[in-house]
PDB file of C-alpha atoms in Angstrom:
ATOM      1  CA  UNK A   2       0.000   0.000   0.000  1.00 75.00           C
ATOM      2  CA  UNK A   3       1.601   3.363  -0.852  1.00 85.00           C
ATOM      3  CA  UNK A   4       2.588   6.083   1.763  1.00 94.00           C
ATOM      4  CA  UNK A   5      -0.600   8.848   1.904  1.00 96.00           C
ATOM      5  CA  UNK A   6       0.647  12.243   2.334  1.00 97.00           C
ATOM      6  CA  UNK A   7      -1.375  15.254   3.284  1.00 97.00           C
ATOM      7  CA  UNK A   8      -1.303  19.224   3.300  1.00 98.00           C
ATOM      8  CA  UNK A   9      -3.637  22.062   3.985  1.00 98.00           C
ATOM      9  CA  UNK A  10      -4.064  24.988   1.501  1.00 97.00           C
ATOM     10  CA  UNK A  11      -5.609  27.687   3.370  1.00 97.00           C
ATOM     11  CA  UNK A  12      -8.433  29.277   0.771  1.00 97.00           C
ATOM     12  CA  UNK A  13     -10.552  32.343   0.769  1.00 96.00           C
ATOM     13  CA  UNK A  14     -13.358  29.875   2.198  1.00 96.00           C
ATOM     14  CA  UNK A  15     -11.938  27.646   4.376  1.00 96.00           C
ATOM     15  CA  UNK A  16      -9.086  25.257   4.612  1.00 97.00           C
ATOM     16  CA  UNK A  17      -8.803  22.392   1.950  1.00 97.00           C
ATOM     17  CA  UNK A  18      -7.470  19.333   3.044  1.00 98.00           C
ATOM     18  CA  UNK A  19      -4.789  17.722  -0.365  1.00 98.00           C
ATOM     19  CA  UNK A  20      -3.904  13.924   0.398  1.00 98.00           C
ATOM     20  CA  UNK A  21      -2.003  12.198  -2.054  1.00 98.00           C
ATOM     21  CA  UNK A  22       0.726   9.947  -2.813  1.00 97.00           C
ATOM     22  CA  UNK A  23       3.990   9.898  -4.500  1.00 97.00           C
ATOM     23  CA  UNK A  24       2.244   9.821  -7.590  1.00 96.00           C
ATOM     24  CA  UNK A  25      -1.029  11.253  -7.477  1.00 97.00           C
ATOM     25  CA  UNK A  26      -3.960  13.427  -5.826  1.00 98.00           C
ATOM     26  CA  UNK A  27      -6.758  11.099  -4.097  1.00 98.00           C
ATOM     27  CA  UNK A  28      -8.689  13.715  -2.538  1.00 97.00           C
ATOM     28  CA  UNK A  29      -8.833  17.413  -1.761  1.00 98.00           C
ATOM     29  CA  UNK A  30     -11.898  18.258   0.039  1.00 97.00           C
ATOM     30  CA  UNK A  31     -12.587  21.183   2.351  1.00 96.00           C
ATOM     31  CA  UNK A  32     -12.052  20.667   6.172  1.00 94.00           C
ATOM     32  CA  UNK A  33     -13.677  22.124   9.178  1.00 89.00           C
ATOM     33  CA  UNK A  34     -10.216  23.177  10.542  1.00 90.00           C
ATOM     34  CA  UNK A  35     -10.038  26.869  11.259  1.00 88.00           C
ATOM     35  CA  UNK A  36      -6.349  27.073  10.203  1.00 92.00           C
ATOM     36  CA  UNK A  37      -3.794  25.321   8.385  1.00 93.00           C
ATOM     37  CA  UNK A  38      -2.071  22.301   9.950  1.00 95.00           C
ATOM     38  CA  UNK A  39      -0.258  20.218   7.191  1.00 95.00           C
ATOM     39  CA  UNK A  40       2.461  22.508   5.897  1.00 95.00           C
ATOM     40  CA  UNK A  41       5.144  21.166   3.201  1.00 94.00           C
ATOM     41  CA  UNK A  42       7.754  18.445   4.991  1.00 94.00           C
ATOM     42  CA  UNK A  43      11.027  18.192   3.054  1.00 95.00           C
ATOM     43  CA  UNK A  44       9.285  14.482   2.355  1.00 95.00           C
ATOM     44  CA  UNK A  45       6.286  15.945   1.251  1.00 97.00           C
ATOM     45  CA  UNK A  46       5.822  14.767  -2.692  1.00 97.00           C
ATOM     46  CA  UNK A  47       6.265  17.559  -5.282  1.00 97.00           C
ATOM     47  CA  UNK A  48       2.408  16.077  -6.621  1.00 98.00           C
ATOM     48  CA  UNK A  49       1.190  17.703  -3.673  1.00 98.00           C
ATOM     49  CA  UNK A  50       3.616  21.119  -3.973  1.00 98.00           C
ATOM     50  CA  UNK A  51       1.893  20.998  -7.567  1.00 98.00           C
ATOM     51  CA  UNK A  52      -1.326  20.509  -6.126  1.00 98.00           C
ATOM     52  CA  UNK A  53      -1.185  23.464  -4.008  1.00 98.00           C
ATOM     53  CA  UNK A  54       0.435  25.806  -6.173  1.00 98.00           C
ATOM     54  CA  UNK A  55      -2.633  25.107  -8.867  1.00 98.00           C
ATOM     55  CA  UNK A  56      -4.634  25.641  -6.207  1.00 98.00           C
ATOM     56  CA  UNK A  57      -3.551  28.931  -5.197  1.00 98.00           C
ATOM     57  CA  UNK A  58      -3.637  30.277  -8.868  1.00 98.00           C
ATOM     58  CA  UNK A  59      -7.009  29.011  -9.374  1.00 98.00           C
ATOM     59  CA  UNK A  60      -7.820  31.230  -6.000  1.00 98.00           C
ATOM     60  CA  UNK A  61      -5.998  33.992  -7.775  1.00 96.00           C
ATOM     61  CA  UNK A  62      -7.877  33.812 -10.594  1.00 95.00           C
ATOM     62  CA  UNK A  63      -5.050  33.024 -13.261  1.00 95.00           C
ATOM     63  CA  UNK A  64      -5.962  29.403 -13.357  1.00 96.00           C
ATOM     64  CA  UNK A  65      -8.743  27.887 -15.660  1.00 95.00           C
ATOM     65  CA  UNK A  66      -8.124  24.333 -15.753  1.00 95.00           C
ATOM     66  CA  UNK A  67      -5.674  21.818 -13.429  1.00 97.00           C
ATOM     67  CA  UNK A  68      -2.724  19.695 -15.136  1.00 97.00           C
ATOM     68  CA  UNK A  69      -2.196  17.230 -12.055  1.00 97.00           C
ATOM     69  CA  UNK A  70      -2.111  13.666 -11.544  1.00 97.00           C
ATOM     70  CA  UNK A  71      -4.972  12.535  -9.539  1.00 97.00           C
ATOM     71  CA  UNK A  72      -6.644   8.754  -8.686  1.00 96.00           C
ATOM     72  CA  UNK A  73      -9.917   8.197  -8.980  1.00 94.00           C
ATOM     73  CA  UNK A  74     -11.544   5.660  -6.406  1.00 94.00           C
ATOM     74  CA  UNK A  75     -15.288   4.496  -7.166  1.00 96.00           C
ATOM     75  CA  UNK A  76     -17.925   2.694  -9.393  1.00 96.00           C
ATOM     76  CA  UNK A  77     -17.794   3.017 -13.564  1.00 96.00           C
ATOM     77  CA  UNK A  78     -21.082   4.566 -12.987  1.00 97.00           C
ATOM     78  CA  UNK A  79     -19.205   7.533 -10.891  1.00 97.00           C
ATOM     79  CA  UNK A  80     -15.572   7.648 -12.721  1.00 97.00           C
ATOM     80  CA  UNK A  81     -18.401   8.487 -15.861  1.00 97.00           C
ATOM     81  CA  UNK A  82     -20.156  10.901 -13.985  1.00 97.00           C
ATOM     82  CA  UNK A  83     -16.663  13.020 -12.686  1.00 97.00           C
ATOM     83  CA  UNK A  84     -15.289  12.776 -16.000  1.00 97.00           C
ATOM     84  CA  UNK A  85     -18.287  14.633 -17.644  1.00 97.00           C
ATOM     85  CA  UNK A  86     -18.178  17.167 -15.169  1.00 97.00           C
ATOM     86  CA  UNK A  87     -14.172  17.985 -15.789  1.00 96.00           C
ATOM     87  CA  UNK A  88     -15.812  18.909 -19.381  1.00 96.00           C
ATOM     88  CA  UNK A  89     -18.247  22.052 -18.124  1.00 97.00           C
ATOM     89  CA  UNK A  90     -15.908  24.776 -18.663  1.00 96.00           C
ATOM     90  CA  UNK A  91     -14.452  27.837 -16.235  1.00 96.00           C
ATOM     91  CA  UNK A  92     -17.655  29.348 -15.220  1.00 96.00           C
ATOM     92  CA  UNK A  93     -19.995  28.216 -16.928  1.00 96.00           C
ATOM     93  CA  UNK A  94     -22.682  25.892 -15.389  1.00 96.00           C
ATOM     94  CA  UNK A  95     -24.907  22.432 -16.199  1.00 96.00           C
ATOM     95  CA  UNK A  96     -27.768  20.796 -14.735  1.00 95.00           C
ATOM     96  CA  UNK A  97     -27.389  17.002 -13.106  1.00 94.00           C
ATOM     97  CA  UNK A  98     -30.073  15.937 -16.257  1.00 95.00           C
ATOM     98  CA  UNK A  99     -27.273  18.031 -18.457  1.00 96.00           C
ATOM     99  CA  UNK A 100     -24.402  15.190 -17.305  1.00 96.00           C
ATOM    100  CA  UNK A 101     -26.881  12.406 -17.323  1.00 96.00           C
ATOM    101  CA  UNK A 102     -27.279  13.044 -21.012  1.00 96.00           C
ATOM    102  CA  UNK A 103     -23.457  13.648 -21.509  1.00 96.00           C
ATOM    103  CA  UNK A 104     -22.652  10.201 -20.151  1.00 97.00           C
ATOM    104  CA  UNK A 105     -25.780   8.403 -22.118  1.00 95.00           C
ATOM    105  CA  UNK A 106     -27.796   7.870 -19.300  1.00 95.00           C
ATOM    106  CA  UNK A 107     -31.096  10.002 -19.429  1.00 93.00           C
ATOM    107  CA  UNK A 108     -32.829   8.984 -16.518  1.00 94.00           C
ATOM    108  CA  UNK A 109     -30.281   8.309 -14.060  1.00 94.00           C
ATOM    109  CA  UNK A 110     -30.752  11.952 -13.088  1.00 93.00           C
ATOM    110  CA  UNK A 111     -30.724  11.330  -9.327  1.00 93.00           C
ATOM    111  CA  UNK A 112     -27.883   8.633  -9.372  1.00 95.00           C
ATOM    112  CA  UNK A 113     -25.543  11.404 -11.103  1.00 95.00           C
ATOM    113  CA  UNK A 114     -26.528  13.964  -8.129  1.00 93.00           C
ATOM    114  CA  UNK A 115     -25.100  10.811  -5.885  1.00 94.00           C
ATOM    115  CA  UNK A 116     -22.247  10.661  -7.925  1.00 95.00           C
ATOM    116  CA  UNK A 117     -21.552  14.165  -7.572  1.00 93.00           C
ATOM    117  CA  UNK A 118     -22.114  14.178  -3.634  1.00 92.00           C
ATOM    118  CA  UNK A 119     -19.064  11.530  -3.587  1.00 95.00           C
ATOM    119  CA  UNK A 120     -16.397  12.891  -5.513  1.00 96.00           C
ATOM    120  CA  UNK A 121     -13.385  13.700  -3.439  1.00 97.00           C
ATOM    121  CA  UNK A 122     -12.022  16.359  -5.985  1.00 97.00           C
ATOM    122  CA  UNK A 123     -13.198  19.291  -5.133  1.00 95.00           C
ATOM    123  CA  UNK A 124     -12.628  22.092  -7.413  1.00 96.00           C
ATOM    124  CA  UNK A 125     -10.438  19.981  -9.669  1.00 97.00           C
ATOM    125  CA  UNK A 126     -13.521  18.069 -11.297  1.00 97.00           C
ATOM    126  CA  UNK A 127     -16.097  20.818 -10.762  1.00 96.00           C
ATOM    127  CA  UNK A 128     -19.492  19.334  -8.873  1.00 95.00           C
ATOM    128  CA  UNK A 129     -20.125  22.836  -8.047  1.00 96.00           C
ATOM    129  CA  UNK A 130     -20.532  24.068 -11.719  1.00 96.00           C
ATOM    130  CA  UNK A 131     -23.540  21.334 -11.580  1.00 95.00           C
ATOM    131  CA  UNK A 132     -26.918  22.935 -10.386  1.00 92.00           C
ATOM    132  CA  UNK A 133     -30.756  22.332 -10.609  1.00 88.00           C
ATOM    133  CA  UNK A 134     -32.866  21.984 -13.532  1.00 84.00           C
ATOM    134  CA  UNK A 135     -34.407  24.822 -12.355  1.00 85.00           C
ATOM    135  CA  UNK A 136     -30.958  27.223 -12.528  1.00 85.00           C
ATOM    136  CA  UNK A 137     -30.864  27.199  -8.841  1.00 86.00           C
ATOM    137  CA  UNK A 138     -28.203  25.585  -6.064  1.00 85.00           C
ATOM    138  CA  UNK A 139     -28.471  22.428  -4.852  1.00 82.00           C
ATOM    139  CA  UNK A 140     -26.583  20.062  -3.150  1.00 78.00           C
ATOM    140  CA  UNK A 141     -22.592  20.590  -2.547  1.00 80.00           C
ATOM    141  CA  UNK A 142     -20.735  18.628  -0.287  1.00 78.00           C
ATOM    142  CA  UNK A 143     -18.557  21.493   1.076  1.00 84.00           C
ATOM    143  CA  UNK A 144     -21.532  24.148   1.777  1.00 85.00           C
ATOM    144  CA  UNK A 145     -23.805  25.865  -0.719  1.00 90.00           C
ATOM    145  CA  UNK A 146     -22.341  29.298   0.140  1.00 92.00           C
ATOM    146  CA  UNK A 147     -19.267  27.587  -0.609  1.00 95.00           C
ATOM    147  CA  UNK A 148     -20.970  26.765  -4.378  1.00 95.00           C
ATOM    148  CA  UNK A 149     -21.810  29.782  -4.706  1.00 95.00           C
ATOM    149  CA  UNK A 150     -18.618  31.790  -3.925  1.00 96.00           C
ATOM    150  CA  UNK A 151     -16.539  29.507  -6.355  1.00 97.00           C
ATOM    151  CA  UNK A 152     -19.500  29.993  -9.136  1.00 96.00           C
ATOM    152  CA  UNK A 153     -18.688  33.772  -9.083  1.00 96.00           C
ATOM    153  CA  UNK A 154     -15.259  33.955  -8.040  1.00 97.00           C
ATOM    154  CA  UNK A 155     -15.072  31.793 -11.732  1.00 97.00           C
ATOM    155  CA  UNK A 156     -17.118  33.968 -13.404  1.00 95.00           C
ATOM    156  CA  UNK A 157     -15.559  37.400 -12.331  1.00 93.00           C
ATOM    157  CA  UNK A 158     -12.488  36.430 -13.508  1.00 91.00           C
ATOM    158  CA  UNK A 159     -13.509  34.953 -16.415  1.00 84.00           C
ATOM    159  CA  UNK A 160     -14.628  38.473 -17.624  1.00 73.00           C
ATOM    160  CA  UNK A 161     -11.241  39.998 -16.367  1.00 65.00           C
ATOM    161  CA  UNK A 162      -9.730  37.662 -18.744  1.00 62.00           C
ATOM    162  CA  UNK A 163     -11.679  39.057 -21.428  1.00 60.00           C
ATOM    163  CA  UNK A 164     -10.349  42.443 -21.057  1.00 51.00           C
TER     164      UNK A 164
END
C-alpha cells in the first residue's frame, strides 16, 4: 500500500485538506479546521507542492483548468459521472439531467446527483458548476455558500480575462 501524504491549503473559504501519494492526488476536500495544519515536509511529494500551487492560482484567478495527476476511487457509474463534469468549462454551469445526457444515461438523473455528492475532488472536477434543472443551487458537499462563492469567483475572472 503506498505512503498517503497530506497538506492544507488555506483558501478564501476555508481550509482544503490535499492527500495524495507519490504519484497522485486522491482527494482534496474542504475541512472544518479553522487554520492550516499540514504545511510542506522536506518528504512531502512535489504532486502535492503541484497541487497546491494550482490551487492557489485558481484562488488567484489566473488558473482555468488543473494539469495534475490525480486517482480516482469508485464505481464506472461515478468515474463516468466526474469525467463529464471535468468537461463544463471555467464558469460556466450544467444541470445534473445536463451530465446524465453527456454520459448516455437520461434517466439516471438522481444517481448522477449521488455521484456528484461523492467525488473527493473538489474544485479539480467541478461538482459545483452542476446545479438544478431549475438554474438554482443544490446540493454541494462542502456548503452551498461555498458553491456559490466559487460559481462567481469563476465567473468574475472569467470576464477579467476578457479584457
Amino acid at each position: 500500500m503506498a505512503k498517503v501524504y497530506q497538506l492544507d491549503y488555506e483558501s478564501p473559504i476555508g481550509v482544503i485538506e490535499i492527500t495524495g501519494t507519490q504519484d497522485a492526488i486522491t482527494s482534496i476536500l474542504f475541512s472544518e479546521k479553522d487554520k492550516r495544519k499540514n504545511y510542506p515536509q522536506p518528504e512531502t511529494p512535489s504532486v502535492l507542492i503541484e497541487c497546491y500551487n494550482q490551487l492557489d492560482e485558481y484562488f488567484q484567478g489566473t488558473r482555468y483548468e488543473f494539469t495534475i495527476p490525480y486517482h480516482l476511487e469508485g464505481s464506472i457509474f461515478q468515474k463516468k459521472v466526474w469525467r463529464a463534469l471535468t468537461e463544463i468549462p471555467y464558469a460556466e454551469v450544467e444541470s445534473y439531467k445536463d451530465i446524465a445526457v453527456a454520459i448516455e444515461n437520461e434517466k439516471a438523473v438522481r444517481a448522477v446527483g449521488s455521484a456528484n455528492g461523492k467525488n473527493k475532488l473538489t474544485i479539480v472536477i467541478p461538482c459545483h458548476r452542476v446545479i438544478g434543472a431549475n438554474g438554482k443551487l443544490t446540493g454541494y458537499a462542502g456548503g452551498l455558500w461555498r458553491k456559490e462563492w466559487l460559481l462567481r469567483h469563476e465567473k468574475k475572472h472569467k470576464e477579467y480575462s476578457k479584457n
